[in-house]
Every structure is written in structure tokens, then in C-alpha cells.
PDB file of C-alpha atoms in Angstrom:
ATOM      1  CA  MET A  77       1.728 -21.385  21.767  1.00  0.00           C
ATOM      2  CA  ASP A  78       0.906 -18.181  19.033  1.00  0.00           C
ATOM      3  CA  LYS A  79       1.956 -14.952  19.532  1.00  0.00           C
ATOM      4  CA  LEU A  80      -1.512 -14.001  21.007  1.00  0.00           C
ATOM      5  CA  SER A  81      -1.366 -16.813  23.528  1.00  0.00           C
ATOM      6  CA  THR A  82       2.007 -15.409  25.191  1.00  0.00           C
ATOM      7  CA  VAL A  83       0.674 -11.812  25.311  1.00  0.00           C
ATOM      8  CA  LEU A  84      -2.385 -13.465  26.943  1.00  0.00           C
ATOM      9  CA  LEU A  85       0.413 -15.253  29.334  1.00  0.00           C
ATOM     10  CA  TYR A  86       2.395 -12.769  30.148  1.00  0.00           C
ATOM     11  CA  ALA A  87      -0.844 -10.071  30.483  1.00  0.00           C
ATOM     12  CA  GLY A  88      -2.470 -12.489  33.096  1.00  0.00           C
ATOM     13  CA  LEU A  89       0.620 -13.374  34.961  1.00  0.00           C
ATOM     14  CA  ALA A  90       1.037  -9.186  35.178  1.00  0.00           C
ATOM     15  CA  LEU A  91      -2.099  -8.255  36.481  1.00  0.00           C
ATOM     16  CA  ILE A  92      -2.592 -10.572  38.802  1.00  0.00           C
ATOM     17  CA  PHE A  93       1.062  -8.882  40.226  1.00  0.00           C
ATOM     18  CA  LEU A  94      -0.311  -5.614  40.131  1.00  0.00           C
ATOM     19  CA  PHE A  95      -3.655  -6.451  41.834  1.00  0.00           C
ATOM     20  CA  ASN A  96      -1.787  -8.529  44.663  1.00  0.00           C
ATOM     21  CA  LEU A  97       0.697  -5.947  45.167  1.00  0.00           C
ATOM     22  CA  LEU A  98      -2.111  -3.411  44.980  1.00  0.00           C
ATOM     23  CA  ASN A  99      -4.555  -4.930  47.553  1.00  0.00           C
ATOM     24  CA  ILE A 100      -7.178  -5.074  45.654  1.00  0.00           C
ATOM     25  CA  PRO A 101      -9.001  -8.805  46.333  1.00  0.00           C
ATOM     26  CA  PHE A 102     -11.645  -9.733  43.253  1.00  0.00           C
ATOM     27  CA  VAL A 103      -9.747  -7.915  40.397  1.00  0.00           C
ATOM     28  CA  GLY A 104      -7.374  -9.776  40.018  1.00  0.00           C
ATOM     29  CA  SER A 105      -9.223 -12.545  38.658  1.00  0.00           C
ATOM     30  CA  ILE A 106      -9.131 -11.102  35.267  1.00  0.00           C
ATOM     31  CA  GLY A 107      -5.664 -12.451  34.808  1.00  0.00           C
ATOM     32  CA  TRP A 108      -6.526 -15.617  35.920  1.00  0.00           C
ATOM     33  CA  ILE A 109      -9.039 -15.379  33.098  1.00  0.00           C
ATOM     34  CA  ALA A 110      -6.421 -13.954  31.299  1.00  0.00           C
ATOM     35  CA  ILE A 111      -3.836 -17.061  31.247  1.00  0.00           C
ATOM     36  CA  ALA A 112      -7.209 -19.612  31.402  1.00  0.00           C
ATOM     37  CA  ILE A 113      -7.938 -18.020  27.598  1.00  0.00           C
ATOM     38  CA  SER A 114      -3.933 -18.429  26.993  1.00  0.00           C
ATOM     39  CA  TYR A 115      -4.167 -22.399  27.615  1.00  0.00           C
ATOM     40  CA  PHE A 116      -7.540 -22.755  25.818  1.00  0.00           C
ATOM     41  CA  ARG A 117      -5.607 -21.954  23.153  1.00  0.00           C
ATOM     42  CA  ALA A 118      -2.564 -23.903  23.111  1.00  0.00           C
ATOM     43  CA  LEU A 119      -3.889 -26.348  24.037  1.00  0.00           C
ATOM     44  CA  SER A 120      -7.384 -26.183  21.323  1.00  0.00           C
ATOM     45  CA  LYS A 121      -7.586 -28.515  18.373  1.00  0.00           C
ATOM     46  CA  ASN A 122      -9.670 -26.343  16.353  1.00  0.00           C
ATOM     47  CA  ARG A 123      -6.276 -25.112  14.645  1.00  0.00           C
ATOM     48  CA  PRO A 124      -7.957 -22.524  11.835  1.00  0.00           C
ATOM     49  CA  LYS A 125      -9.768 -20.516  13.950  1.00  0.00           C
ATOM     50  CA  ARG A 126      -6.567 -19.698  16.282  1.00  0.00           C
ATOM     51  CA  PHE A 127      -4.365 -19.287  13.230  1.00  0.00           C
ATOM     52  CA  ILE A 128      -7.179 -16.734  12.301  1.00  0.00           C
ATOM     53  CA  GLU A 129      -7.483 -15.572  15.597  1.00  0.00           C
ATOM     54  CA  ASN A 130      -3.611 -14.730  16.238  1.00  0.00           C
ATOM     55  CA  GLN A 131      -3.714 -13.452  12.276  1.00  0.00           C
ATOM     56  CA  LYS A 132      -5.956 -10.049  13.196  1.00  0.00           C
ATOM     57  CA  TYR A 133      -4.302 -10.118  16.414  1.00  0.00           C
ATOM     58  CA  LEU A 134      -0.706  -9.037  14.942  1.00  0.00           C
ATOM     59  CA  THR A 135      -2.558  -7.133  12.333  1.00  0.00           C
ATOM     60  CA  LEU A 136      -3.971  -5.015  15.534  1.00  0.00           C
ATOM     61  CA  ASN A 137      -0.559  -5.393  16.916  1.00  0.00           C
ATOM     62  CA  ARG A 138       1.157  -3.746  13.957  1.00  0.00           C
ATOM     63  CA  ARG A 139      -1.306  -1.460  13.105  1.00  0.00           C
ATOM     64  CA  VAL A 140      -0.971  -0.010  16.711  1.00  0.00           C
ATOM     65  CA  LYS A 141       3.289   0.222  16.667  1.00  0.00           C
ATOM     66  CA  GLN A 142       2.990   2.244  12.662  1.00  0.00           C
ATOM     67  CA  LYS A 143       0.840   4.751  14.718  1.00  0.00           C
ATOM     68  CA  PHE A 144       3.129   4.850  17.656  1.00  0.00           C
ATOM     69  CA  ASN A 145       5.992   4.868  14.692  1.00  0.00           C
ATOM     70  CA  GLN A 146       4.423   7.982  13.165  1.00  0.00           C
ATOM     71  CA  ILE A 147       4.155   9.614  16.430  1.00  0.00           C
ATOM     72  CA  ARG A 148       7.762   9.477  17.318  1.00  0.00           C
ATOM     73  CA  ASN A 149       8.871  10.396  13.997  1.00  0.00           C
ATOM     74  CA  LYS A 150       7.353  13.607  13.923  1.00  0.00           C
ATOM     75  CA  PHE A 151       7.987  14.626  17.579  1.00  0.00           C
ATOM     76  CA  TYR A 152      12.125  13.572  16.227  1.00  0.00           C
ATOM     77  CA  GLN A 153      11.339  15.531  13.559  1.00  0.00           C
ATOM     78  CA  HIS A 154       9.444  17.910  14.390  1.00  0.00           C
ATOM     79  CA  LYS A 155      12.794  20.895  15.036  1.00  0.00           C
ATOM     80  CA  GLN A 156      13.771  20.158  11.176  1.00  0.00           C
ATOM     81  CA  TYR A 157      10.263  20.042  10.012  1.00  0.00           C
ATOM     82  CA  LYS A 158       7.303  21.357   9.188  1.00  0.00           C
ATOM     83  CA  PHE A 159       3.956  19.101   8.165  1.00  0.00           C
ATOM     84  CA  TYR A 160       0.715  20.120   6.451  1.00  0.00           C
ATOM     85  CA  THR A 161      -2.191  18.436   5.365  1.00  0.00           C
ATOM     86  CA  CYS A 162      -2.458  18.842   1.632  1.00  0.00           C
ATOM     87  CA  PRO A 163      -6.105  20.218   1.489  1.00  0.00           C
ATOM     88  CA  ASN A 164      -7.008  17.865  -1.710  1.00  0.00           C
ATOM     89  CA  CYS A 165      -5.791  14.953  -0.978  1.00  0.00           C
ATOM     90  CA  LYS A 166      -5.259  14.777   2.684  1.00  0.00           C
ATOM     91  CA  ARG A 167      -2.151  13.544   2.725  1.00  0.00           C
ATOM     92  CA  LYS A 168      -0.062  14.323   5.334  1.00  0.00           C
ATOM     93  CA  LEU A 169       3.266  16.085   3.703  1.00  0.00           C
ATOM     94  CA  ARG A 170       7.108  17.506   5.431  1.00  0.00           C
ATOM     95  CA  VAL A 171       8.218  20.650   3.882  1.00  0.00           C
ATOM     96  CA  PRO A 172      11.829  22.247   5.968  1.00  0.00           C
ATOM     97  CA  ARG A 173      11.481  25.036   8.501  1.00  0.00           C
ATOM     98  CA  LYS A 174      12.562  28.478   7.987  1.00  0.00           C
ATOM     99  CA  LYS A 175      12.189  28.666   4.319  1.00  0.00           C
ATOM    100  CA  GLY A 176      10.139  31.941   4.891  1.00  0.00           C
ATOM    101  CA  THR A 177       6.529  31.677   2.648  1.00  0.00           C
ATOM    102  CA  ILE A 178       6.631  28.913  -0.139  1.00  0.00           C
ATOM    103  CA  LYS A 179       4.475  27.364  -2.847  1.00  0.00           C
ATOM    104  CA  ILE A 180       4.274  23.631  -1.795  1.00  0.00           C
ATOM    105  CA  THR A 181       3.420  21.004  -4.088  1.00  0.00           C
ATOM    106  CA  CYS A 182       1.597  17.775  -3.259  1.00  0.00           C
ATOM    107  CA  PRO A 183       3.436  14.682  -4.892  1.00  0.00           C
ATOM    108  CA  HIS A 184       0.425  12.511  -5.195  1.00  0.00           C
ATOM    109  CA  CYS A 185      -2.262  14.787  -6.309  1.00  0.00           C
ATOM    110  CA  LYS A 186      -0.009  17.825  -7.685  1.00  0.00           C
ATOM    111  CA  ASN A 187      -1.773  20.430  -5.612  1.00  0.00           C
ATOM    112  CA  GLN A 188      -0.209  23.725  -5.047  1.00  0.00           C
ATOM    113  CA  PHE A 189      -0.809  25.759  -2.033  1.00  0.00           C
ATOM    114  CA  VAL A 190       0.965  28.310  -0.152  1.00  0.00           C
ATOM    115  CA  LYS A 191       2.213  28.099   3.555  1.00  0.00           C
ATOM    116  CA  LYS A 192       4.109  30.314   5.946  1.00  0.00           C
ATOM    117  CA  THR A 193       7.261  27.348   6.892  1.00  0.00           C
TER     118      THR A 193
END
């Protein structure tokens, strides 16, 4: 079983448990469908296609984790740094807080702009 099959299996079990706990009768079948897809993927003979599906899932999962980590890091750093976007190349820049009005130089495009920290 690859990562996608494992996630489908656990998600299906969680959905079944959740909908049974909330006494919602027919919506729990979504969990059974997820479990069936998980077993279908695990027992499938078409390994190249399952490999491609798993790689797409892992790529999507990595992007979501990176975005979450960026948001988390920005939250933890918001007291020490101020974040600006370069008006030329749209890159995100981080400058220290409480330095007054400063000229910021984008390290990527070398554009300079003045902002207050």
C-alpha cells in the first residue's frame, strides 16, 4: 500500500466513525467508498498508473505543507519582521521592524522602494 491508499483507508475509517457518532445514516457510505478505493488501489495490477496517482498526491501534499509552513512561519515572525511585496517582481520581502522609514532593495530584481517599518 502506498501513501495515497493509506490516507484513503484512514480517512474512510474516520468518516465512518464520525458519521456514526453523529447519527447521520447514509452519508457514512462516503467512508466505505474511500475504503473500497483504497483496497482497489492496493490490489490493482496496473502499477504504473497507481504510481502516477500516488506521485500526484505526494506533489499536492508537499505543496499544501509548504504553504502551511509559510503561513506558520510568517505568524511566528510577525513580531520581529514586517513583510512587504516587491512592486516590480512581486516577491515577498522580510525587513526588521522598528527601523523607521527605510529604503528596501529587492535582492532578486534590485528594485528599490521606500517603506515604513
